[in-house]
mmCIF file of C-alpha atoms in Angstrom:
data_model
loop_
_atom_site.group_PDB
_atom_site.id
_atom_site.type_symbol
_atom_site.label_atom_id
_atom_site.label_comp_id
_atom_site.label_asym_id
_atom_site.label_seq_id
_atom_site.Cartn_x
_atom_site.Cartn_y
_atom_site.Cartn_z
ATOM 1 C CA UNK A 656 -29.127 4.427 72.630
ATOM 2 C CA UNK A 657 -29.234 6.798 69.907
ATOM 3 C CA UNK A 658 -25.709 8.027 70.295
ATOM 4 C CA UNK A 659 -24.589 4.228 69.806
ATOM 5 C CA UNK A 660 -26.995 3.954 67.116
ATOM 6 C CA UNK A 661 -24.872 6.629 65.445
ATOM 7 C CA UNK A 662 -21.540 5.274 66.472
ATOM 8 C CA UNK A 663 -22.524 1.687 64.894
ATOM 9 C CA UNK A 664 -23.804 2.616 61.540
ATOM 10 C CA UNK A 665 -21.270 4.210 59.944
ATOM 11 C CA UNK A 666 -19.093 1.075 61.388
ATOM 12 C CA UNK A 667 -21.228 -1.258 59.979
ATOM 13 C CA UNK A 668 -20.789 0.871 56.558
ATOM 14 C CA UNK A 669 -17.093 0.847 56.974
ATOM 15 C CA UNK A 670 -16.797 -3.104 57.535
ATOM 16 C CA UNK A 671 -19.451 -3.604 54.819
ATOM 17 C CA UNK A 672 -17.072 -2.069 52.562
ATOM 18 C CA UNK A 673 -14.471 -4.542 53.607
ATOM 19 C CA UNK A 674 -17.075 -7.272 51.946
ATOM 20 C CA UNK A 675 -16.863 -5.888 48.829
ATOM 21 C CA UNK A 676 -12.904 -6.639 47.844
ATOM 22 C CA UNK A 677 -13.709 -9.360 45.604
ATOM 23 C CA UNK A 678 -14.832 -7.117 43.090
ATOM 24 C CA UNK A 679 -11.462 -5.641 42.457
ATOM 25 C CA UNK A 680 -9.952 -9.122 42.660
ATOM 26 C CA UNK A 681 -11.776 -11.216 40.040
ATOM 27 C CA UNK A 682 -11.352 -14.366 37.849
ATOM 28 C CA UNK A 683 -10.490 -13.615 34.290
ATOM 29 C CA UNK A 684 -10.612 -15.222 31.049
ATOM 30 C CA UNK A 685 -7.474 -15.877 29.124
ATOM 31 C CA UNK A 686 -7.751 -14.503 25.448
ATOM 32 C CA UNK A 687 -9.419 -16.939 23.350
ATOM 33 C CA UNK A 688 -9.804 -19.318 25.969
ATOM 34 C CA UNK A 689 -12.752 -21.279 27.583
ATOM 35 C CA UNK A 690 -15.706 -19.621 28.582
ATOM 36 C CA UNK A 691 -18.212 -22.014 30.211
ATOM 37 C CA UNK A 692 -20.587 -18.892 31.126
ATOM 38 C CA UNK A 693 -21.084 -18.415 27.197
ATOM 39 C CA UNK A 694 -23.266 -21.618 24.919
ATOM 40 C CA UNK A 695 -20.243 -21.322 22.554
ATOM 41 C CA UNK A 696 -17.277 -21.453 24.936
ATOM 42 C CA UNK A 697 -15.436 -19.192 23.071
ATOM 43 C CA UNK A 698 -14.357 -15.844 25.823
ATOM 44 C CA UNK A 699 -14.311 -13.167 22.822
ATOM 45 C CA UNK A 700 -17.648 -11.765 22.149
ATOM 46 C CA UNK A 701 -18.710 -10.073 19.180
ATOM 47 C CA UNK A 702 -20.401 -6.403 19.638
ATOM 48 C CA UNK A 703 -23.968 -6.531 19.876
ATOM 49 C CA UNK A 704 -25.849 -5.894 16.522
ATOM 50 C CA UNK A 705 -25.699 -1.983 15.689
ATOM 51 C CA UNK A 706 -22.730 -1.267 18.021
ATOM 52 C CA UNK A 707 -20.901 1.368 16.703
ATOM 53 C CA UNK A 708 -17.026 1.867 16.874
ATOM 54 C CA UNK A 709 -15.694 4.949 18.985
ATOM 55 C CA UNK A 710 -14.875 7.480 16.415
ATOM 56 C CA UNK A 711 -16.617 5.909 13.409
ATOM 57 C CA UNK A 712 -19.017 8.357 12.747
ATOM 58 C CA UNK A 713 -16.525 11.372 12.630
ATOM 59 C CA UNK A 714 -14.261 9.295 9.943
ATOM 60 C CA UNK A 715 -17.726 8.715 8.285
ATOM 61 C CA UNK A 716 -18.330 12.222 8.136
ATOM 62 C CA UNK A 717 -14.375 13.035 6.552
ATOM 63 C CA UNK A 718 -15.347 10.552 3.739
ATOM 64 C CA UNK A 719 -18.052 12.523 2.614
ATOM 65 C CA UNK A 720 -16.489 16.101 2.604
ATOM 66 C CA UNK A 721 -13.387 16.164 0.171
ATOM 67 C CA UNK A 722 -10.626 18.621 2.201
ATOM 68 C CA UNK A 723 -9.531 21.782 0.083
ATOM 69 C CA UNK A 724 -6.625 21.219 -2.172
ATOM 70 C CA UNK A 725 -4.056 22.578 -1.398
ATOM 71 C CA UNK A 726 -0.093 22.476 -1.355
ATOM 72 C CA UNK A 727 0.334 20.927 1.838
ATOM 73 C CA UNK A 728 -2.626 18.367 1.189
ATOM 74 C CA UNK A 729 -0.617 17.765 -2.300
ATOM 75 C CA UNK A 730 2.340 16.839 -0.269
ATOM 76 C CA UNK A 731 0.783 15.053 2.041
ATOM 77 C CA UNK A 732 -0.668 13.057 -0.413
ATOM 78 C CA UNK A 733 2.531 12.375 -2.064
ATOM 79 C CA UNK A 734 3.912 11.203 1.254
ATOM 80 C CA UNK A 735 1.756 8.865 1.942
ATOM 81 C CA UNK A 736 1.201 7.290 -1.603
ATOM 82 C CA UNK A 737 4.821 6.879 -1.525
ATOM 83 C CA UNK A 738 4.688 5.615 1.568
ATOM 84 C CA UNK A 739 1.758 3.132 0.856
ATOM 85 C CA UNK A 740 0.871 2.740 -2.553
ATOM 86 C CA UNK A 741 3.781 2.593 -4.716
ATOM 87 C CA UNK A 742 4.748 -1.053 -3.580
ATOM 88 C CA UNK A 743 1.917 -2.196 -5.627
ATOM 89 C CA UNK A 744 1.313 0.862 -7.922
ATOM 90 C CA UNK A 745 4.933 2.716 -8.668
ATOM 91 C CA UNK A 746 6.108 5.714 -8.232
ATOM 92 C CA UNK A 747 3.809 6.941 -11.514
ATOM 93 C CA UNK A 748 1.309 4.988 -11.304
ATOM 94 C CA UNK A 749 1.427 2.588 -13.841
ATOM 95 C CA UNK A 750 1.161 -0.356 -12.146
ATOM 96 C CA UNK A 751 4.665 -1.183 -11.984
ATOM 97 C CA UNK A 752 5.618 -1.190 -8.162
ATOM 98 C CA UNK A 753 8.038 -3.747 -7.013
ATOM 99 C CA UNK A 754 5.707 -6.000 -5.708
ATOM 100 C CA UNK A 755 4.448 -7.028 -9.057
ATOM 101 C CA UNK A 756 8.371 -8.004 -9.590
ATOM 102 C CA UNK A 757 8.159 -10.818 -7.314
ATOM 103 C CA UNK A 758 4.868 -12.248 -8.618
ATOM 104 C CA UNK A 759 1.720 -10.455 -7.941
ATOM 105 C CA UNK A 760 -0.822 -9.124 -10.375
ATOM 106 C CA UNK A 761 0.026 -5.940 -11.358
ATOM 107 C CA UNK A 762 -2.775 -3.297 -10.522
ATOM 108 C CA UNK A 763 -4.641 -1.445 -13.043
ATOM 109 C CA UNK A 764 -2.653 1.365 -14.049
ATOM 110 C CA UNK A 765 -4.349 5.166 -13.274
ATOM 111 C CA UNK A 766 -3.499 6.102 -16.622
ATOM 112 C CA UNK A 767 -6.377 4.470 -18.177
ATOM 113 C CA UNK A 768 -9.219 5.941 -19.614
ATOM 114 C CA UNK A 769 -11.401 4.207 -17.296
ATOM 115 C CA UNK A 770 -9.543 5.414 -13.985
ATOM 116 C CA UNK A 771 -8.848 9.054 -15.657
ATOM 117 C CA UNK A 772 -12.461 9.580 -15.851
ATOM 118 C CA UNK A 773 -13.360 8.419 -12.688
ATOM 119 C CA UNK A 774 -14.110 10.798 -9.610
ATOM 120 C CA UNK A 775 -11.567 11.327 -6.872
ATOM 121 C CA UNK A 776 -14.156 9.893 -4.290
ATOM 122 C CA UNK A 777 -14.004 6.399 -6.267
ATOM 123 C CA UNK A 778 -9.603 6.411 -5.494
ATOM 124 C CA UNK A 779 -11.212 7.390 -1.474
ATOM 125 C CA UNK A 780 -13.872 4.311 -1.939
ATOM 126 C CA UNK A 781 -11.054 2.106 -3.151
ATOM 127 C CA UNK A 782 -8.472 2.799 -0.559
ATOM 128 C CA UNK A 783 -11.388 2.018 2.234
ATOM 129 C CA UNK A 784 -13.365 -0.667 0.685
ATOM 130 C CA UNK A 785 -10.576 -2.111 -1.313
ATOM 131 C CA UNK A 786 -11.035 -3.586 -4.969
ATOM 132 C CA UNK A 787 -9.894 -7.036 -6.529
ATOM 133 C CA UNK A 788 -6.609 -8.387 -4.984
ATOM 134 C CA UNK A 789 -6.141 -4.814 -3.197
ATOM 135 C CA UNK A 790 -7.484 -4.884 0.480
ATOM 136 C CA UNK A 791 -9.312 -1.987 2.676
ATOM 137 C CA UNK A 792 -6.806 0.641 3.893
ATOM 138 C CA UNK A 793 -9.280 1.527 5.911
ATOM 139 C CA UNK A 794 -8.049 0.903 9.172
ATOM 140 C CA UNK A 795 -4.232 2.003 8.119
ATOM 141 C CA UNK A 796 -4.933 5.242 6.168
ATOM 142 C CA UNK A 797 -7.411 8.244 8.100
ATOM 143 C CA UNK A 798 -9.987 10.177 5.777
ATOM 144 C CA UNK A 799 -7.832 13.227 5.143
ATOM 145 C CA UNK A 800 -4.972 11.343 3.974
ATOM 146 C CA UNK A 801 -7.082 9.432 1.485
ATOM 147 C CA UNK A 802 -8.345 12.226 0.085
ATOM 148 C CA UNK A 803 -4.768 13.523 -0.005
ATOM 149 C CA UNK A 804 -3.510 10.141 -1.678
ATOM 150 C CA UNK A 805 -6.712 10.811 -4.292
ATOM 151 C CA UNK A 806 -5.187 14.253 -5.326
ATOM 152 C CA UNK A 807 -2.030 13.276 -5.614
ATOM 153 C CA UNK A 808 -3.180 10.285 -8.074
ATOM 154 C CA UNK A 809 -4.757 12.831 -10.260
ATOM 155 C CA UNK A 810 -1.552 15.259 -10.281
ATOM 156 C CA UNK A 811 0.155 11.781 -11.560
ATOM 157 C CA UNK A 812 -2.475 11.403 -13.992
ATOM 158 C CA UNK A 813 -2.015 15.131 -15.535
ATOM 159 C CA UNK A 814 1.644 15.009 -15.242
ATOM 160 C CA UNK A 815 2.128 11.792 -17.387
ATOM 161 C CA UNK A 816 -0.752 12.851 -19.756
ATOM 162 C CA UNK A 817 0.769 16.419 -19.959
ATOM 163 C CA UNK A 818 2.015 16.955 -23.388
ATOM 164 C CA UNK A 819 4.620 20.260 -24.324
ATOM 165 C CA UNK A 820 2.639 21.413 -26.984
ATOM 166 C CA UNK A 821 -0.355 22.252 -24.765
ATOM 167 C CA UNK A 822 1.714 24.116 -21.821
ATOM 168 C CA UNK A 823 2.111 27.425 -23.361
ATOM 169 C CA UNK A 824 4.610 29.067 -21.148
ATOM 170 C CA UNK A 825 6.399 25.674 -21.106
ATOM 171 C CA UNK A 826 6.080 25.691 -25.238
ATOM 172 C CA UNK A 827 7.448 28.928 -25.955
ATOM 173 C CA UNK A 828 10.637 28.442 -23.809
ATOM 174 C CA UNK A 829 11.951 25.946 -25.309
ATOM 175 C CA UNK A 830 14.208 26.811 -28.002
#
């Protein structure tokens, strides 16, 4: 009896298994369809309350810490704000991107006193909260290169400030 006992079990296991293929073959909902299993009917769910996205809290952490500037985080920088910003803000940051040519409100320019004082973390804040008309960037621009596009504004900001006369080696060769 025993030996059958043996025998049977591990068919019973193997034909138990055969049971189980409606979990690989399920019903779906379409996306945003009907969902009578939910009091809202409405398939897409939101996360529950304190969920936290995959990878937020290392982007988190690159806000806080501003990289070392450098020459390849300069270029970077300019890259991207090419790439990105100068629709709205130009290519010197005056506010005079081509967007604003077919109808949008120009953006402040970073030549004012106001934006010259400000700290490079408030150009980071700006590109990931976003500020008046201007949306987040959040999602379209990682941490480094913010911080990258926030150095490069403030090379724009010295080099249309600059004047001759306080460039020394500049000053004395020119005739």
């Amino acid at each position: 009896m025993r030996p059958l006992l043996a025998l049977a079990l591990p068919l019973l296991a193997l034909l138990g298994a055969c049971e189980d293929q409606s979990m690989r073959v399920q019903g779906r909902y379409e996306v945003y369809g009907k969902a009578p299993l939910f009091p809202d009917r409405a398939e897409a769910r939101r996360p529950p309350e304190g969920a936290v996205e995959i990878g937020a809290l290392a982007r988190e952490a690159a806000l806080r810490e501003p990289p070392q500037v450098d020459a390849a985080l300069m270029e970077r920088g300019r890259q991207r704000y090419e790439a990105i910003c100068t629709p709205c803000h130009g290519y010197t940051g005056h506010g005079d991107g081509m967007v604003m040519q077919r109808g949008f409100p120009a953006p402040p320019s970073y030549h004012e006193d106001r934006l010259r004082a400000a700290p490079a973390s408030y150009f980071v804040d700006v590109i990931t909260r976003g500020y008046g008309v201007m949306y987040p960037y959040a999602a379209r621009v990682e941490p480094r290169d913010r911080w990258a596009i926030a150095a490069y504004i403030r090379a724009l900001q010295l080099s249309q400030g600059a004047r001759v006369a306080e460039m020394p080696d500049l000053a004395e060769k020119l005739p």
